[in-house]
Amino acid sequence: MIQITWQYIPFKSEVAFLQIKQTEVAEIPFYLTFFYVHVYSAIFVLLAGFFQFNNSLLKKYPKVHRNIGKFYVLVVLFLSAPSGLFIGVFANGGLYSKISFVSLSILWFYFTLKGFLFIKNKNIQQHKAFMLRSFALTFSAITLRFWKVILVYLFHPSPMDVYQIIAWLGWVPNLLIVEYYLYKQLK
């Protein structure tokens, strides 16, 4: 993910994914701004999220956990999810892809906010559940690319077909795995 993000430094508008988004870059005010906010902020929340589920870190350094958590929540709520919502409206792959990415952004915002509100109310169990859901959606940045490689390698579909499929495969299985894990925890 760092390597993918690095392609856009310094602010380049004709590289990687943006090569197929030149209409949006040219015709939609702030598209490029929202794209860069999303790409640059999402890499930090992805890295921050990896540290949050380490029980050793939580027990030994609760203040570090809180500070990384605050960073994660602020960046998701004020940068990553809103910018994802904006660029999701213009997603490739037609209506199905747009619905997927917009839904992903809304759920990402909602789960992160709920996780934050639960910890403010000292409900650790619900906090953990909602932050797991949030990170499952954060992790979609990786799983989306994983599924793209697999689908292209195995089936060679057209680019827009790939986009419609990975738009959903990138996050729905992640969320289902977390829901199954949480269900098993309650048993």
Short mmCIF file of C-alpha atoms in Angstrom, two decimals:
data_model
loop_
_atom_site.label_atom_id
_atom_site.label_comp_id
_atom_site.label_asym_id
_atom_site.label_seq_id
_atom_site.Cartn_x
_atom_site.Cartn_y
_atom_site.Cartn_z
CA MET A 1 0.00 0.00 0.00
CA ILE A 2 2.88 2.35 0.70
CA GLN A 3 4.28 1.58 -2.75
CA ILE A 4 0.90 2.32 -4.34
CA THR A 5 0.59 5.58 -2.41
CA TRP A 6 4.16 6.55 -3.26
CA GLN A 7 3.24 6.70 -6.98
CA TYR A 8 1.23 9.84 -6.31
CA ILE A 9 4.08 11.77 -4.70
CA PRO A 10 4.50 14.57 -5.55
CA PHE A 11 0.89 15.28 -6.48
CA LYS A 12 0.73 13.62 -9.89
CA SER A 13 -2.58 13.49 -11.73
CA GLU A 14 -1.70 11.18 -14.60
CA VAL A 15 -0.27 8.10 -12.88
CA ALA A 16 -1.59 4.72 -11.80
CA PHE A 17 -5.35 4.72 -11.09
CA LEU A 18 -5.68 8.38 -12.04
CA GLN A 19 -4.79 7.52 -15.65
CA ILE A 20 -8.32 6.16 -16.08
CA LYS A 21 -9.92 9.02 -14.13
CA GLN A 22 -8.84 11.93 -16.33
CA THR A 23 -12.45 12.94 -17.09
CA GLU A 24 -13.16 13.28 -13.36
CA VAL A 25 -9.85 15.06 -12.76
CA ALA A 26 -10.60 17.56 -15.53
CA GLU A 27 -14.35 18.06 -15.05
CA ILE A 28 -15.20 17.54 -11.36
CA PRO A 29 -14.10 20.31 -9.04
CA PHE A 30 -12.11 19.02 -6.08
CA TYR A 31 -12.03 15.41 -7.36
CA LEU A 32 -8.24 15.38 -7.25
CA THR A 33 -8.21 17.01 -3.81
CA PHE A 34 -10.61 14.41 -2.38
CA PHE A 35 -8.70 11.61 -4.10
CA TYR A 36 -5.41 12.69 -2.52
CA VAL A 37 -6.99 13.21 0.90
CA HIS A 38 -8.38 9.69 0.68
CA VAL A 39 -5.20 8.01 -0.54
CA TYR A 40 -2.84 9.81 1.82
CA SER A 41 -5.03 9.54 4.92
CA ALA A 42 -6.09 5.94 4.36
CA ILE A 43 -2.50 4.68 4.41
CA PHE A 44 -2.07 6.14 7.91
CA VAL A 45 -5.29 4.67 9.30
CA LEU A 46 -4.35 1.31 7.83
CA LEU A 47 -1.02 1.40 9.65
CA ALA A 48 -2.58 2.76 12.85
CA GLY A 49 -5.25 0.07 12.84
CA PHE A 50 -2.73 -2.76 12.76
CA PHE A 51 -1.39 -1.70 16.15
CA GLN A 52 -4.76 -1.35 17.83
CA PHE A 53 -5.57 -5.05 18.12
CA ASN A 54 -2.33 -5.99 19.86
CA ASN A 55 -3.29 -7.03 23.41
CA SER A 56 0.30 -6.65 24.64
CA LEU A 57 0.39 -3.04 23.49
CA LEU A 58 -3.01 -2.38 25.03
CA LYS A 59 -2.04 -3.83 28.43
CA LYS A 60 1.51 -2.44 28.62
CA TYR A 61 0.89 0.92 26.97
CA PRO A 62 -2.80 1.89 27.26
CA LYS A 63 -1.97 5.55 26.62
CA VAL A 64 -0.32 4.65 23.29
CA HIS A 65 -3.41 2.61 22.39
CA ARG A 66 -5.66 5.58 23.22
CA ASN A 67 -3.55 8.06 21.26
CA ILE A 68 -3.30 5.85 18.18
CA GLY A 69 -7.02 5.19 18.52
CA LYS A 70 -7.83 8.89 18.65
CA PHE A 71 -5.68 9.46 15.58
CA TYR A 72 -7.43 6.59 13.76
CA VAL A 73 -10.91 7.88 14.65
CA LEU A 74 -10.18 11.50 13.74
CA VAL A 75 -8.60 10.62 10.42
CA VAL A 76 -11.36 8.17 9.43
CA LEU A 77 -14.20 10.48 10.47
CA PHE A 78 -12.83 13.74 9.10
CA LEU A 79 -10.65 12.69 6.16
CA SER A 80 -10.73 9.10 4.91
CA ALA A 81 -14.43 8.19 5.01
CA PRO A 82 -15.78 11.56 3.76
CA SER A 83 -13.26 11.66 0.90
CA GLY A 84 -14.04 8.01 0.12
CA LEU A 85 -17.72 8.90 -0.07
CA PHE A 86 -17.01 11.72 -2.51
CA ILE A 87 -14.84 9.67 -4.86
CA GLY A 88 -17.18 6.68 -4.45
CA VAL A 89 -19.93 8.69 -6.15
CA PHE A 90 -17.68 8.76 -9.23
CA ALA A 91 -16.45 5.15 -9.05
CA ASN A 92 -15.75 3.16 -12.18
CA GLY A 93 -17.99 0.21 -12.97
CA GLY A 94 -21.36 1.89 -13.04
CA LEU A 95 -24.14 2.01 -10.49
CA TYR A 96 -23.25 -1.24 -8.68
CA SER A 97 -19.72 -0.07 -7.99
CA LYS A 98 -20.91 3.34 -6.89
CA ILE A 99 -23.42 1.80 -4.48
CA SER A 100 -20.70 -0.41 -3.07
CA PHE A 101 -18.14 2.34 -2.48
CA VAL A 102 -20.69 4.78 -1.10
CA SER A 103 -22.02 2.07 1.24
CA LEU A 104 -18.48 1.22 2.29
CA SER A 105 -17.75 4.85 3.17
CA ILE A 106 -20.98 5.33 5.11
CA LEU A 107 -20.50 2.09 7.08
CA TRP A 108 -16.84 2.90 7.72
CA PHE A 109 -17.83 6.27 9.17
CA TYR A 110 -20.71 4.75 11.18
CA PHE A 111 -18.72 1.84 12.67
CA THR A 112 -15.83 4.12 13.60
CA LEU A 113 -18.13 6.68 15.21
CA LYS A 114 -20.02 3.98 17.13
CA GLY A 115 -16.74 2.46 18.33
CA PHE A 116 -15.61 5.86 19.55
CA LEU A 117 -18.91 6.59 21.30
CA PHE A 118 -18.91 3.19 23.01
CA ILE A 119 -15.46 3.73 24.50
CA LYS A 120 -16.48 7.21 25.65
CA ASN A 121 -19.31 5.45 27.53
CA LYS A 122 -16.83 2.83 28.87
CA ASN A 123 -18.48 -0.03 26.96
CA ILE A 124 -15.31 -1.90 26.04
CA GLN A 125 -17.01 -4.94 24.50
CA GLN A 126 -19.07 -2.88 22.04
CA HIS A 127 -16.11 -0.57 21.41
CA LYS A 128 -13.98 -3.53 20.37
CA ALA A 129 -16.76 -4.99 18.19
CA PHE A 130 -17.34 -1.75 16.30
CA MET A 131 -13.65 -1.01 15.90
CA LEU A 132 -13.15 -4.51 14.48
CA ARG A 133 -15.90 -3.71 11.98
CA SER A 134 -14.26 -0.38 11.21
CA PHE A 135 -10.88 -1.94 10.63
CA ALA A 136 -12.41 -4.67 8.45
CA LEU A 137 -13.50 -1.83 6.19
CA THR A 138 -10.14 -0.07 6.46
CA PHE A 139 -8.50 -3.34 5.44
CA SER A 140 -10.60 -3.37 2.27
CA ALA A 141 -7.83 -1.26 0.72
CA ILE A 142 -5.70 -4.40 0.77
CA THR A 143 -8.34 -7.05 0.07
CA LEU A 144 -9.70 -5.12 -2.92
CA ARG A 145 -6.28 -5.23 -4.56
CA PHE A 146 -5.80 -8.88 -3.59
CA TRP A 147 -9.08 -9.88 -5.25
CA LYS A 148 -8.24 -7.83 -8.34
CA VAL A 149 -5.01 -9.73 -8.86
CA ILE A 150 -6.72 -13.10 -8.31
CA LEU A 151 -9.66 -12.37 -10.64
CA VAL A 152 -7.52 -10.97 -13.43
CA TYR A 153 -5.04 -13.84 -13.18
CA LEU A 154 -7.67 -16.59 -13.14
CA PHE A 155 -10.47 -15.26 -15.35
CA HIS A 156 -9.18 -12.30 -17.44
CA PRO A 157 -12.46 -10.35 -17.23
CA SER A 158 -12.94 -6.91 -18.75
CA PRO A 159 -11.67 -4.05 -16.55
CA MET A 160 -15.16 -2.72 -15.73
CA ASP A 161 -16.39 -6.22 -14.82
CA VAL A 162 -13.42 -6.58 -12.48
CA TYR A 163 -14.24 -3.23 -10.90
CA GLN A 164 -17.87 -4.16 -10.28
CA ILE A 165 -16.83 -7.41 -8.61
CA ILE A 166 -13.96 -6.13 -6.48
CA ALA A 167 -16.02 -3.15 -5.36
CA TRP A 168 -18.00 -5.67 -3.28
CA LEU A 169 -15.37 -8.37 -2.69
CA GLY A 170 -13.01 -5.78 -1.24
CA TRP A 171 -15.10 -5.25 1.89
CA VAL A 172 -18.13 -7.53 2.23
CA PRO A 173 -16.14 -10.72 2.99
CA ASN A 174 -14.02 -8.77 5.51
CA LEU A 175 -17.15 -7.65 7.32
CA LEU A 176 -18.68 -11.14 7.20
CA ILE A 177 -15.51 -12.63 8.74
CA VAL A 178 -15.61 -10.08 11.57
CA GLU A 179 -19.33 -10.72 12.15
CA TYR A 180 -18.69 -14.46 12.29
CA TYR A 181 -15.81 -13.90 14.74
CA LEU A 182 -18.02 -11.70 16.95
CA TYR A 183 -20.86 -14.24 16.79
CA LYS A 184 -18.45 -17.01 17.89
CA GLN A 185 -17.24 -14.82 20.77
CA LEU A 186 -20.79 -14.60 22.11
CA LYS A 187 -21.25 -18.37 22.21
#
